[in-house]
Amino acid sequence: MIETGKSWRTDGDDITLVFVAAGRDEIDLAYLGPRLPDGEDLSALVRAGTFGLHENEPDAPRIGGLLPQAHDGYRGRPAYQIRSGKRQVDCGFQLAHIQADGPNMMATWVEKSTGLQVDMSWEIVGPRTVEVTMELMADDEGDILLESASSLSMPLPRHFTHMAAFSGRWAREMQAKTTRIGPQAIEMRSANGKPGFDAGNWLVFHGDDGQNNDADCLGIHTASSGDHLAHVVQDQDGRASLSIEARRQPGGISLNAGDFTDLGQVTLILSDNQDHLTQLFHDHVRTNVLPQRSDWIPRKVHLNSWEALAFDLDEAKLKTLASAAADLGIERFVLDDGWFKGRRGDDAGLGDWQVDEAIFPDGLTPLIDHVRGLDMDFGLWVEPEMISPDSDLYRTHPDWCLHDDRADRPTERNQLVLDLSREDAFAYIYQALVALLDNHDIAYLKWDHNRRLFPDNGLQQFAIQRLLGKLRQQYPAVEIESCSSGGGRVSFSMLQYCHRIWPSDNNDPIERLRIMESWTRFLPLEILGNHVGPSPNPITGRRTDMDFRAKVALFGHMGVETNPAVMSEDERAILRAHIALYKQWRDVLHGGAFRQLRHPESSIYGQMVLSGQRALAVVAQTAFAENFNVAPVRLPGLDPDTLYRVTLPKPWPQKSSAYLADPDAWESGFVLSGRALAERGLALPLTYPETAWLIAIEEQKS
Ligand code: GLA
């Protein structure tokens, strides 16, 4: 028996968690906050945080805690729903063990009627970062179906009254919406085998509507590339609880005798303000998530053929495109969709990963040689998890797709899903990729995934991870970009194998600024692809200046996805100059501390990255300003007492540069203190829509 009121603490550099035995097998989270003094009296902390009873509640209320159970009057969402054989189990998890050791708390419960064991771990892995994992094991009898199983259940500290979630759709990912937490439960769920655009897997809890940067916040990510569910509700007495489920299998997880499953990993980061939360997320991703981040080579500028040529491919056109790309200073040529057998549109060919002889009579090698001869890397688009009904693969193996014999095979984008949980299909696709990589000089794969999974057998995400893991091991130098119709499958569980995500198919710079604002809250710039697309933009139809498009694309892993041959000489020169600037600044952009710049005008977006003695900022106006002269752009986060030389790197936005008060001085640079830059800021002409400025800030050597 674990004594009620007994408490445990775990500490990171900057945070403390206090857990308390609340009686009847419940463990509560008594404290989640900045690090407590070593001598803190935990018993006093717990008692001073406990409310007395009121007239209308059980004499010993159930609190749910870290493993809520649906009995004795608990009315929140239970952590588990279990069947054993035909019986719905009235779960009675008994707390068997709990220990806290340094940065780790581990607790074990055993369900009394089925013997199912739950091992829970809360581990502090960074100054303010916690990873929660749950492992479940069936006893010798097994026969258990986990109908639902939470990867994380926790009470929310009461000062978090609001939650920001990031849902969207194709070409409009990650639209932040903040909701007040209350008695109406908030539930976000994704279906069809991937996180999708529903994005309940990225959450931020605030003490207000999120507008105030300087307040505590708690960011939470669920590392699952399958479905997820996030549920938040507040009970009548004000206690709010969160539960997150990384749904492993649609019908539930079956456990036979001795079987074991984990429930994914949930990352929690607690911060004292939003900018810091972003930095902590970026640090965590760089240190703990990305594959060998410290060994990465500089992020090469891409030319991607998709919005340049789409399916209108042949060897000569691609060679011309590659030559034009090299002339702009591009360093990697990525051949997107349309290169493989029968793929003349999006209605055929997936699965036949052999080079199409109609467009490449001598294979891909002549094109690759041409690209390599121009001193660029070669990258290739693949969508290995899919199969087109109109493909040789499907004609030979019609049973290799995900399907249900009793139902139709509904296509999406004219395609079906290749069932990679089948060893034969897995072996085929693995060999096809090996053949491509062994026989060609390929430095990069753009790995796409363009449809939902139905029927979803729940096994696909594990098969993909296995496939990616094998390839990463065999070809450690090959970089992999994860795309899913843009940002439809972004999670730490994919990122552990990948070097880049494709945040959105939307390259319209105004839309992109909004989308990147959300992604950069969690992910660093070096893994966020950002491309200069055509004008008019093929998705939104909006026309924008090359200068604006190029400045927006510079903040990310820069690329070009339009055909230089259809640009004017002027546009090519502007793009070439921005590519050169990107190369000059990428070590800062991709290794420094990122922050959003806030401006009173909500149509102005700003970002700044600071690394050592150098910082680069972009400010971008997306609308026509209310006042002709907008408020000066403030640049917080620099050392207040250091002097910096501040310049506006050229090219400048043409129309707006006429309104600079002292153009020569902006070119040679003003010397200003970090304090002056943060407090007063810079008077930049940002009146016209689609105007952006780059601001270079370099420590002034005395
Ligand atoms: C998806 C991707 C695009 C492009 C096309 C090719 O839509 O998101 O970037 O690769 O597929 O078919």
XYZ file of C-alpha atoms and ligand atoms in Angstrom:
714
model
C 0.000 0.000 0.000
C 1.320 3.387 -0.877
C 0.576 5.878 1.825
C -1.861 8.646 0.875
C -0.202 12.047 0.855
C 3.242 10.651 0.138
C 4.953 12.800 -2.488
C 7.850 12.585 -4.900
C 9.689 15.267 -6.797
C 11.723 15.155 -9.971
C 13.861 18.059 -11.069
C 15.337 19.351 -14.273
C 17.644 22.343 -14.495
C 14.730 24.734 -14.572
C 11.612 22.793 -13.618
C 10.219 20.635 -10.858
C 7.416 18.121 -10.945
C 5.780 16.984 -7.714
C 3.649 13.863 -7.697
C 1.451 12.875 -4.784
C -0.350 9.667 -3.842
C -3.950 10.823 -3.647
C -5.308 7.569 -2.209
C -7.125 4.704 -3.873
C -4.413 4.126 -6.444
C -4.442 7.675 -7.760
C -1.344 9.738 -8.427
C -1.868 13.436 -8.843
C 0.411 16.068 -10.266
C 0.723 18.484 -7.355
C 3.162 20.819 -9.056
C 4.439 21.444 -12.559
C 6.388 24.661 -12.659
C 9.733 26.417 -12.367
C 12.265 24.634 -10.216
C 11.459 24.680 -6.517
C 14.108 25.293 -3.857
C 15.779 22.087 -2.699
C 14.356 22.409 0.793
C 10.724 22.873 -0.274
C 8.412 21.050 2.138
C 6.451 18.870 -0.272
C 3.848 17.904 2.262
C 3.100 21.583 2.944
C 3.035 22.241 -0.807
C 0.489 19.479 -1.318
C -1.723 20.410 1.613
C -1.688 24.125 0.807
C -2.847 23.258 -2.693
C -5.762 21.074 -1.588
C -9.301 22.430 -1.350
C -11.710 21.443 1.396
C -14.958 19.637 0.616
C -18.129 21.449 -0.293
C -21.702 20.317 0.195
C -22.198 18.597 -3.118
C -19.400 16.168 -3.735
C -18.362 12.710 -2.583
C -16.702 12.581 0.828
C -13.578 11.280 -0.831
C -13.676 12.682 -4.385
C -11.931 10.911 -7.191
C -9.359 13.148 -8.811
C -8.374 11.076 -11.857
C -4.767 12.175 -11.842
C -2.291 10.465 -14.121
C -4.396 7.343 -14.633
C -8.068 8.284 -14.431
C -10.426 5.372 -13.930
C -14.131 5.293 -14.495
C -15.325 4.069 -11.137
C -16.397 5.366 -7.739
C -17.856 8.497 -9.222
C -15.013 9.772 -11.388
C -16.697 11.560 -14.245
C -13.820 12.624 -16.460
C -12.360 10.733 -19.386
C -10.874 7.416 -18.249
C -7.377 6.555 -19.400
C -8.370 3.093 -20.593
C -11.312 1.236 -22.019
C -10.616 -2.441 -22.109
C -12.341 -5.592 -23.195
C -11.304 -9.020 -22.093
C -12.848 -11.654 -24.289
C -16.478 -10.543 -24.568
C -16.433 -8.690 -21.268
C -16.138 -4.919 -20.906
C -13.658 -4.562 -18.056
C -14.606 -2.309 -15.168
C -11.009 -1.154 -14.853
C -9.482 -1.383 -11.433
C -5.843 -0.397 -11.814
C -3.935 -0.788 -8.582
C -0.841 1.232 -7.973
C 1.970 -1.277 -7.478
C 5.029 0.884 -7.437
C 6.225 4.440 -7.804
C 9.677 5.893 -7.599
C 11.294 9.178 -8.477
C 14.951 9.274 -9.152
C 16.701 12.439 -10.358
C 14.900 13.552 -13.497
C 12.692 10.485 -13.763
C 9.434 9.341 -12.215
C 8.215 5.829 -12.897
C 4.988 4.309 -11.723
C 3.415 0.911 -12.289
C -0.221 -0.077 -12.056
C -1.722 -3.539 -12.475
C -5.342 -4.020 -13.448
C -6.795 -6.423 -10.917
C -9.086 -8.530 -13.057
C -6.952 -8.880 -16.200
C -3.406 -8.550 -14.892
C -2.680 -5.842 -17.475
C 0.364 -3.881 -16.374
C 0.927 -0.196 -17.106
C 4.403 1.300 -16.726
C 4.387 5.070 -16.864
C 7.480 7.234 -17.121
C 7.823 11.002 -16.852
C 11.358 11.920 -17.718
C 12.865 15.400 -17.769
C 15.120 15.419 -20.833
C 15.973 19.115 -21.150
C 16.001 22.154 -18.911
C 12.219 22.433 -19.158
C 11.278 19.463 -21.330
C 9.484 16.331 -20.164
C 8.806 13.167 -22.106
C 5.962 10.930 -21.047
C 5.794 7.324 -22.158
C 3.455 4.515 -21.325
C 4.146 0.803 -21.779
C 1.526 -1.884 -21.373
C 2.014 -5.600 -20.915
C -0.576 -8.363 -20.874
C -0.277 -11.178 -18.347
C -0.011 -14.868 -19.232
C -3.651 -15.037 -20.216
C -3.773 -12.046 -22.537
C -6.955 -11.839 -24.567
C -7.149 -8.099 -24.076
C -8.450 -5.451 -26.404
C -7.428 -1.905 -25.556
C -10.329 -0.031 -27.088
C -8.806 3.241 -26.035
C -5.602 3.943 -24.169
C -4.238 7.361 -23.231
C -0.628 8.184 -23.965
C -0.939 11.008 -21.442
C -3.534 11.913 -18.842
C -2.899 14.840 -16.551
C -4.592 17.551 -14.583
C -3.845 20.975 -16.033
C -2.316 23.543 -13.697
C -5.220 25.885 -12.935
C -3.577 29.031 -14.252
C -3.738 27.606 -17.777
C -7.175 28.799 -18.773
C -6.814 28.752 -22.581
C -5.585 26.351 -25.193
C -4.204 27.136 -28.640
C -4.566 24.363 -31.215
C -3.416 24.397 -34.803
C -5.805 22.923 -37.288
C -6.092 23.671 -40.971
C -6.470 22.053 -44.319
C -4.520 21.357 -47.469
C -2.623 24.524 -48.507
C -3.713 26.285 -45.301
C -2.019 24.383 -42.537
C -1.644 25.245 -38.867
C -4.136 28.022 -38.309
C -3.855 28.898 -34.623
C -7.133 29.000 -32.701
C -7.304 29.748 -29.013
C -10.202 28.444 -26.945
C -11.103 29.019 -23.326
C -11.087 25.800 -21.334
C -14.462 25.171 -19.739
C -17.135 22.581 -19.078
C -17.750 22.031 -22.786
C -15.163 19.428 -23.625
C -12.786 20.279 -26.447
C -11.929 17.273 -28.522
C -9.583 17.200 -31.482
C -9.132 13.999 -33.364
C -7.531 12.933 -36.564
C -8.630 9.936 -38.538
C -7.418 7.877 -41.475
C -3.981 6.914 -40.350
C -2.052 10.155 -40.049
C -2.089 13.317 -37.956
C -3.518 15.065 -41.017
C -4.310 18.726 -41.000
C -6.348 18.352 -37.804
C -3.280 19.011 -35.704
C -4.424 18.263 -32.172
C -0.868 16.976 -31.885
C 0.520 20.508 -31.354
C -1.004 22.347 -28.398
C -0.084 25.359 -26.294
C -1.756 26.147 -22.975
C -1.835 29.751 -21.781
C -3.098 31.815 -18.905
C -4.885 34.162 -21.283
C -5.873 34.318 -24.921
C -2.248 33.880 -25.942
C -1.681 37.499 -26.988
C 0.573 38.179 -24.038
C 4.026 36.880 -24.778
C 5.257 37.248 -21.222
C 3.060 34.694 -19.529
C 3.701 31.064 -18.636
C 2.816 28.555 -21.289
C 2.921 24.816 -21.739
C 3.535 23.325 -25.179
C 2.582 19.713 -25.867
C 3.350 17.491 -28.831
C 2.226 13.929 -29.495
C 4.842 12.043 -31.450
C 2.676 9.857 -33.598
C 2.448 9.649 -37.340
C -0.924 7.901 -37.034
C -4.223 9.118 -35.632
C -4.506 10.991 -32.414
C -7.095 12.351 -30.087
C -6.724 15.219 -27.640
C -9.426 15.917 -25.069
C -9.642 18.793 -22.589
C -12.443 19.419 -20.142
C -13.018 21.254 -16.914
C -15.248 19.732 -14.235
C -17.852 21.573 -12.175
C -15.368 22.323 -9.468
C -12.883 23.876 -11.862
C -10.411 21.079 -12.250
C -9.280 20.800 -15.871
C -7.768 17.682 -17.315
C -6.081 16.766 -20.533
C -5.869 13.393 -22.145
C -4.044 12.534 -25.299
C -4.198 9.314 -27.177
C -1.893 8.380 -30.013
C -4.245 5.918 -31.604
C -2.248 2.899 -32.575
C -4.962 0.901 -34.278
C -8.441 1.931 -35.345
C -10.266 -0.983 -33.721
C -8.060 -0.924 -30.639
C -4.877 -2.763 -29.692
C -5.099 -6.509 -29.111
C -2.775 -8.005 -26.566
C -2.269 -11.731 -26.307
C -0.478 -13.507 -23.491
C 2.702 -11.614 -22.578
C 2.264 -9.046 -25.381
C 3.643 -5.641 -24.920
C 2.861 -2.269 -26.484
C 3.896 1.300 -25.985
C 1.547 4.191 -26.527
C 3.855 6.665 -28.234
C 5.587 9.554 -26.619
C 4.209 12.883 -25.528
C 6.549 15.851 -25.097
C 5.716 18.637 -22.656
C 7.671 21.879 -22.543
C 6.967 24.446 -19.873
C 8.111 27.986 -20.381
C 7.874 31.437 -18.869
C 6.945 33.051 -22.186
C 6.105 32.139 -25.750
C 9.432 33.144 -27.300
C 11.227 30.972 -24.817
C 8.836 28.096 -25.495
C 9.754 28.331 -29.166
C 13.451 28.278 -28.374
C 13.015 25.280 -26.086
C 11.103 23.401 -28.797
C 13.801 24.214 -31.351
C 16.561 23.088 -28.955
C 14.719 19.877 -28.214
C 14.202 19.106 -31.904
C 17.842 19.872 -32.716
C 19.219 17.877 -29.802
C 16.843 14.993 -29.278
C 14.716 14.456 -32.356
C 16.505 14.998 -35.660
C 18.860 12.332 -36.980
C 22.481 13.333 -36.229
C 21.668 17.025 -36.500
C 25.182 18.056 -35.460
C 26.708 16.357 -38.543
C 24.509 18.083 -41.095
C 26.042 19.894 -44.031
C 24.744 23.416 -44.847
C 21.209 23.323 -46.168
C 21.485 23.520 -49.926
C 19.252 25.795 -51.997
C 16.794 23.678 -53.968
C 15.209 23.937 -57.331
C 12.124 21.734 -57.230
C 10.540 20.904 -60.569
C 6.903 20.665 -59.362
C 5.580 24.197 -59.770
C 8.095 24.813 -62.555
C 7.073 21.993 -64.924
C 4.559 19.753 -63.097
C 4.068 16.652 -65.321
C 5.351 18.334 -68.458
C 8.721 16.601 -68.280
C 11.351 15.428 -70.693
C 15.087 15.132 -70.455
C 15.814 18.246 -72.514
C 13.393 20.461 -70.536
C 14.808 19.251 -67.271
C 18.368 19.860 -68.389
C 17.424 23.397 -69.418
C 15.741 23.918 -66.068
C 18.805 22.595 -64.262
C 21.142 24.905 -66.177
C 18.928 27.903 -65.418
C 18.861 26.847 -61.771
C 22.633 26.591 -61.541
C 22.914 30.033 -63.053
C 20.940 31.402 -60.077
C 23.293 29.767 -57.574
C 21.036 26.817 -56.788
C 22.808 23.845 -55.220
C 20.369 20.944 -55.453
C 18.036 19.970 -58.259
C 15.011 17.987 -57.085
C 13.069 16.125 -59.718
C 9.523 15.989 -58.375
C 6.618 13.830 -59.499
C 6.299 12.490 -63.058
C 9.598 10.707 -63.769
C 8.615 7.054 -63.355
C 6.894 4.523 -65.507
C 3.498 5.588 -66.826
C 3.319 8.692 -64.641
C 2.102 11.309 -67.102
C -0.467 12.668 -64.627
C -1.658 11.913 -61.108
C -3.847 9.038 -62.278
C -1.266 6.311 -62.906
C 2.101 4.827 -62.133
C 2.528 4.822 -58.343
C 4.271 1.602 -57.466
C 6.233 1.327 -60.718
C 9.427 2.916 -59.487
C 11.322 2.340 -62.708
C 12.455 5.278 -64.797
C 10.023 6.051 -67.612
C 11.774 5.290 -70.883
C 9.422 7.518 -72.834
C 10.884 10.599 -71.199
C 14.285 9.246 -70.211
C 15.353 6.888 -73.039
C 18.765 6.427 -71.417
C 17.540 6.441 -67.836
C 18.061 9.170 -65.268
C 21.854 9.108 -65.460
C 22.279 11.646 -68.277
C 20.158 14.147 -66.353
C 21.950 13.410 -63.097
C 25.335 13.785 -64.827
C 24.201 17.100 -66.234
C 23.068 18.259 -62.755
C 26.288 17.032 -61.112
C 28.285 18.700 -63.875
C 26.659 21.975 -62.858
C 27.909 21.347 -59.328
C 24.469 20.594 -57.916
C 23.194 17.601 -55.952
C 20.396 15.525 -57.345
C 17.197 14.795 -55.432
C 14.216 12.659 -56.386
C 10.508 12.590 -55.457
C 9.003 9.288 -54.372
C 5.711 8.252 -52.842
C 6.561 4.725 -51.716
C 3.521 4.120 -49.542
C 1.071 4.299 -52.440
C -0.136 2.323 -55.435
C -2.118 3.491 -58.491
C -4.804 1.108 -59.753
C -3.371 1.951 -63.170
C 0.103 0.508 -62.577
C 1.923 -2.709 -63.385
C 2.325 -3.300 -59.672
C -1.423 -3.221 -59.104
C -2.133 -5.331 -62.183
C 0.285 -7.953 -60.852
C -0.635 -7.683 -57.173
C -4.153 -6.298 -56.813
C -4.221 -7.574 -53.245
C -1.241 -5.490 -52.128
C -3.264 -2.387 -51.377
C -5.055 -1.687 -48.120
C -8.526 -3.027 -48.772
C -11.472 -4.849 -47.379
C -12.709 -7.718 -49.554
C -16.309 -6.882 -48.669
C -16.102 -3.278 -49.804
C -15.116 -1.033 -52.695
C -11.639 0.392 -53.002
C -12.239 4.126 -52.832
C -9.391 6.070 -54.372
C -8.116 9.484 -53.351
C -6.069 11.463 -55.857
C -6.667 8.361 -57.993
C -4.543 6.224 -55.721
C -4.691 3.476 -53.120
C -2.377 2.731 -50.220
C 0.250 0.036 -50.529
C -0.104 -2.242 -47.517
C 3.406 -2.161 -46.112
C 2.539 -4.456 -43.246
C 2.688 -7.244 -45.863
C 6.221 -8.578 -45.988
C 6.049 -9.068 -49.770
C 4.935 -5.503 -50.463
C 7.461 -4.175 -47.978
C 10.283 -6.161 -49.581
C 9.268 -4.986 -53.050
C 9.233 -1.317 -52.150
C 12.424 -1.549 -50.146
C 14.195 -3.195 -53.096
C 12.804 -0.606 -55.505
C 14.229 2.204 -53.376
C 17.530 0.395 -52.930
C 17.786 -0.040 -56.702
C 17.191 3.675 -57.231
C 19.715 4.688 -54.603
C 22.334 2.112 -55.610
C 22.166 2.865 -59.296
C 21.990 6.653 -59.195
C 23.860 9.468 -57.584
C 20.967 10.585 -55.386
C 21.611 12.856 -52.412
C 18.035 13.553 -51.422
C 14.577 12.013 -51.416
C 11.361 13.975 -51.227
C 9.138 11.370 -49.580
C 5.501 12.144 -50.237
C 2.239 10.717 -48.902
C -0.836 12.063 -50.596
C -3.866 10.286 -49.322
C -5.651 9.123 -46.231
C -5.583 5.503 -45.188
C -8.836 3.648 -45.509
C -9.295 1.011 -44.509
C -6.585 1.669 -41.939
C -5.165 -1.501 -40.446
C -3.194 0.457 -37.874
C 0.083 -1.129 -38.901
C 1.129 1.235 -41.647
C 2.869 3.848 -39.502
C 5.115 1.223 -37.949
C 5.947 -0.276 -41.334
C 6.899 3.167 -42.663
C 9.132 3.818 -39.724
C 10.759 0.466 -40.239
C 11.303 1.245 -43.911
C 12.698 4.703 -43.231
C 14.885 3.307 -40.463
C 16.397 0.682 -42.764
C 17.086 3.226 -45.496
C 18.573 5.765 -43.106
C 20.917 3.120 -41.793
C 21.946 1.965 -45.222
C 22.240 5.436 -46.783
C 23.120 7.785 -43.920
C 24.210 10.546 -46.306
C 20.902 10.661 -48.169
C 18.704 13.443 -46.840
C 14.967 12.795 -46.605
C 12.166 15.329 -46.774
C 8.796 14.326 -45.394
C 5.810 15.694 -47.299
C 2.170 14.753 -47.031
C 0.285 16.997 -49.445
C 2.308 19.653 -47.628
C 2.139 19.534 -43.824
C -0.300 16.637 -43.420
C 2.009 14.340 -41.470
C 4.382 16.267 -39.273
C 5.418 14.709 -35.999
C 8.535 13.909 -34.037
C 8.018 10.268 -34.939
C 8.554 11.123 -38.639
C 11.220 13.717 -37.928
C 13.473 11.197 -36.253
C 14.156 9.852 -39.758
C 13.943 13.071 -41.754
C 15.907 16.219 -42.454
C 13.145 18.477 -43.636
C 9.403 18.782 -43.786
C 7.329 20.376 -46.490
C 5.189 22.733 -44.398
C 2.627 23.431 -47.117
C 2.005 23.202 -50.845
C 1.114 26.864 -50.606
C 4.049 28.964 -51.816
C 2.014 32.164 -51.938
C 4.188 34.349 -49.680
C 1.280 35.904 -47.800
C -0.228 32.530 -46.964
C 3.205 31.143 -46.293
C 3.968 33.825 -43.695
C 0.872 32.755 -41.738
C 1.680 29.076 -42.043
C 5.330 29.503 -41.079
C 4.374 31.622 -38.088
C 2.730 28.547 -36.594
C 5.280 25.940 -37.640
C 8.181 28.029 -36.322
C 6.582 27.990 -32.899
C 7.680 24.366 -32.715
C 10.234 23.645 -35.431
C 13.525 25.334 -36.370
C 13.998 27.015 -39.741
C 16.519 24.523 -41.098
C 13.871 21.809 -41.408
C 11.109 23.985 -42.821
C 11.228 24.033 -46.596
C 10.354 27.462 -47.978
C 10.193 28.036 -51.711
C 9.865 30.883 -54.158
C 6.877 29.874 -56.265
C 5.484 31.268 -59.493
C 3.388 34.412 -59.836
C 0.442 34.159 -60.179
C 0.492 31.490 -57.522
C -1.090 28.275 -58.890
C -3.102 27.687 -55.706
C -4.303 31.149 -54.647
C -4.015 32.969 -57.964
C -2.351 35.896 -56.185
C 0.371 37.839 -57.992
C 3.347 38.933 -55.927
C 6.669 40.602 -56.509
C 9.807 38.513 -56.805
C 11.485 40.636 -54.122
C 8.729 39.801 -51.648
C 8.614 36.106 -52.530
C 12.378 35.779 -52.211
C 12.614 37.548 -48.855
C 9.865 35.363 -47.395
C 11.475 32.156 -48.712
C 14.854 33.057 -47.256
C 13.592 32.315 -43.735
C 13.533 28.544 -43.880
C 15.351 25.944 -45.942
C 15.247 27.999 -49.104
C 14.252 26.707 -52.487
C 12.836 27.757 -55.813
C 9.819 26.045 -57.318
C 9.284 28.041 -60.467
C 10.923 28.169 -63.839
C 13.701 30.781 -64.129
C 13.245 30.692 -67.903
C 9.840 32.381 -67.585
C 11.165 35.179 -65.361
C 12.295 38.580 -66.543
C 16.007 39.368 -66.372
C 15.203 41.684 -63.453
C 13.428 38.942 -61.522
C 16.292 36.538 -62.098
C 18.747 39.116 -60.773
C 16.626 39.705 -57.663
C 16.297 35.988 -57.015
C 20.019 35.387 -57.599
C 20.876 38.111 -55.084
C 18.583 36.603 -52.435
C 20.046 33.146 -52.964
C 23.474 34.670 -52.348
C 22.163 36.342 -49.181
C 20.694 33.047 -48.003
C 24.093 31.365 -48.381
C 25.742 34.209 -46.527
C 23.296 33.952 -43.615
C 22.286 30.289 -43.450
C 24.638 29.459 -40.603
C 22.769 32.053 -38.529
C 19.299 31.120 -39.790
C 19.847 27.411 -39.181
C 21.702 27.406 -35.915
C 20.583 30.483 -34.064
C 17.839 31.392 -31.645
C 14.624 32.207 -33.472
C 11.986 34.672 -32.359
C 8.832 36.155 -33.791
C 8.868 39.930 -33.979
C 5.639 41.499 -32.808
C 4.361 44.645 -34.437
C 1.273 46.681 -33.528
C 0.069 46.356 -37.101
C -1.297 42.798 -37.297
C -0.651 42.578 -41.039
C 3.105 42.868 -40.434
C 4.991 39.643 -39.827
C 8.500 39.592 -38.469
C 11.095 36.977 -37.627
C 14.619 37.290 -36.310
C 17.385 34.765 -35.738
C 20.327 35.553 -33.500
C 23.514 33.536 -33.462
C 26.587 34.790 -31.629
C 27.385 38.259 -32.863
C 25.075 38.223 -35.876
C 21.357 38.380 -36.393
C 19.132 38.549 -39.429
C 15.527 39.715 -39.383
C 12.764 39.937 -41.937
C 9.712 42.174 -41.638
C 6.922 41.725 -44.132
C 3.790 43.781 -44.707
C 0.852 41.847 -46.129
C -1.765 44.629 -46.338
C -2.019 48.372 -47.005
C -1.028 50.098 -43.770
C -3.440 52.176 -41.730
C -0.955 55.027 -41.296
C 1.500 55.837 -44.007
C 4.351 55.491 -41.513
C 3.936 52.341 -39.473
C 5.387 52.068 -35.957
C 9.163 51.463 -35.902
C 10.164 47.801 -36.030
C 11.491 46.740 -32.627
C 14.157 44.063 -32.394
C 14.186 42.507 -28.929
C 16.555 39.835 -27.660
C 19.931 41.391 -28.483
C 22.444 42.237 -25.789
C 21.231 45.646 -24.522
C 24.732 47.057 -23.936
C 26.381 45.844 -27.116
C 26.689 48.087 -30.149
C 25.531 46.639 -33.446
C 25.917 47.771 -37.020
C 22.501 47.617 -38.654
C 22.126 47.493 -42.426
C 19.347 46.699 -44.857
C 20.844 44.112 -47.230
C 20.086 44.804 -50.889
C 18.125 44.341 -53.097
C 15.507 46.599 -51.549
C 11.775 46.563 -52.255
C 11.621 48.959 -55.163
C 8.681 51.198 -54.456
C 9.160 51.427 -50.697
C 12.858 52.218 -50.798
C 11.958 55.705 -52.078
C 10.618 56.414 -48.584
C 13.787 55.586 -46.659
C 14.901 58.783 -44.930
C 18.616 58.215 -45.367
C 19.323 55.454 -47.902
C 23.109 55.844 -47.811
C 23.210 55.406 -44.067
C 20.978 52.301 -44.300
C 23.444 50.866 -46.759
C 26.614 51.605 -44.812
C 24.883 50.936 -41.485
C 23.728 52.672 -38.327
C 25.502 51.771 -35.102
C 22.952 51.294 -32.344
C 22.820 49.542 -28.998
C 20.809 46.385 -28.467
C 18.665 48.387 -26.081
C 17.893 51.085 -28.672
C 17.013 48.390 -31.208
C 14.717 46.631 -28.761
C 13.042 49.668 -27.302
C 12.803 52.302 -30.038
C 13.320 50.211 -33.164
C 13.789 51.142 -36.802
C 11.654 53.388 -39.003
C 11.142 51.254 -42.087
C 8.758 52.028 -44.940
C 6.139 49.285 -44.638
C 3.138 50.992 -46.108
C 2.460 48.935 -49.184
C 1.227 45.372 -49.259
C 3.886 42.846 -50.221
C 6.810 44.863 -48.962
C 9.517 43.097 -47.007
C 12.843 44.221 -45.587
C 15.786 42.186 -44.436
C 17.662 43.645 -41.493
C 21.246 42.564 -40.849
C 22.563 43.160 -37.345
C 26.251 42.577 -36.639
C 28.173 43.284 -33.495
C 30.305 46.387 -33.955
C 33.956 45.580 -33.341
C 35.564 48.321 -31.254
C 1.925 16.614 -53.494
C 3.052 17.432 -52.883
C 3.556 18.432 -53.892
C 4.023 17.699 -55.143
C 2.906 16.837 -55.672
C 3.379 15.969 -56.809
O 0.814 17.395 -53.722
O 2.616 18.060 -51.714
O 4.616 19.176 -53.337
O 5.165 16.920 -54.851
O 2.374 15.988 -54.673
O 2.376 15.163 -57.293
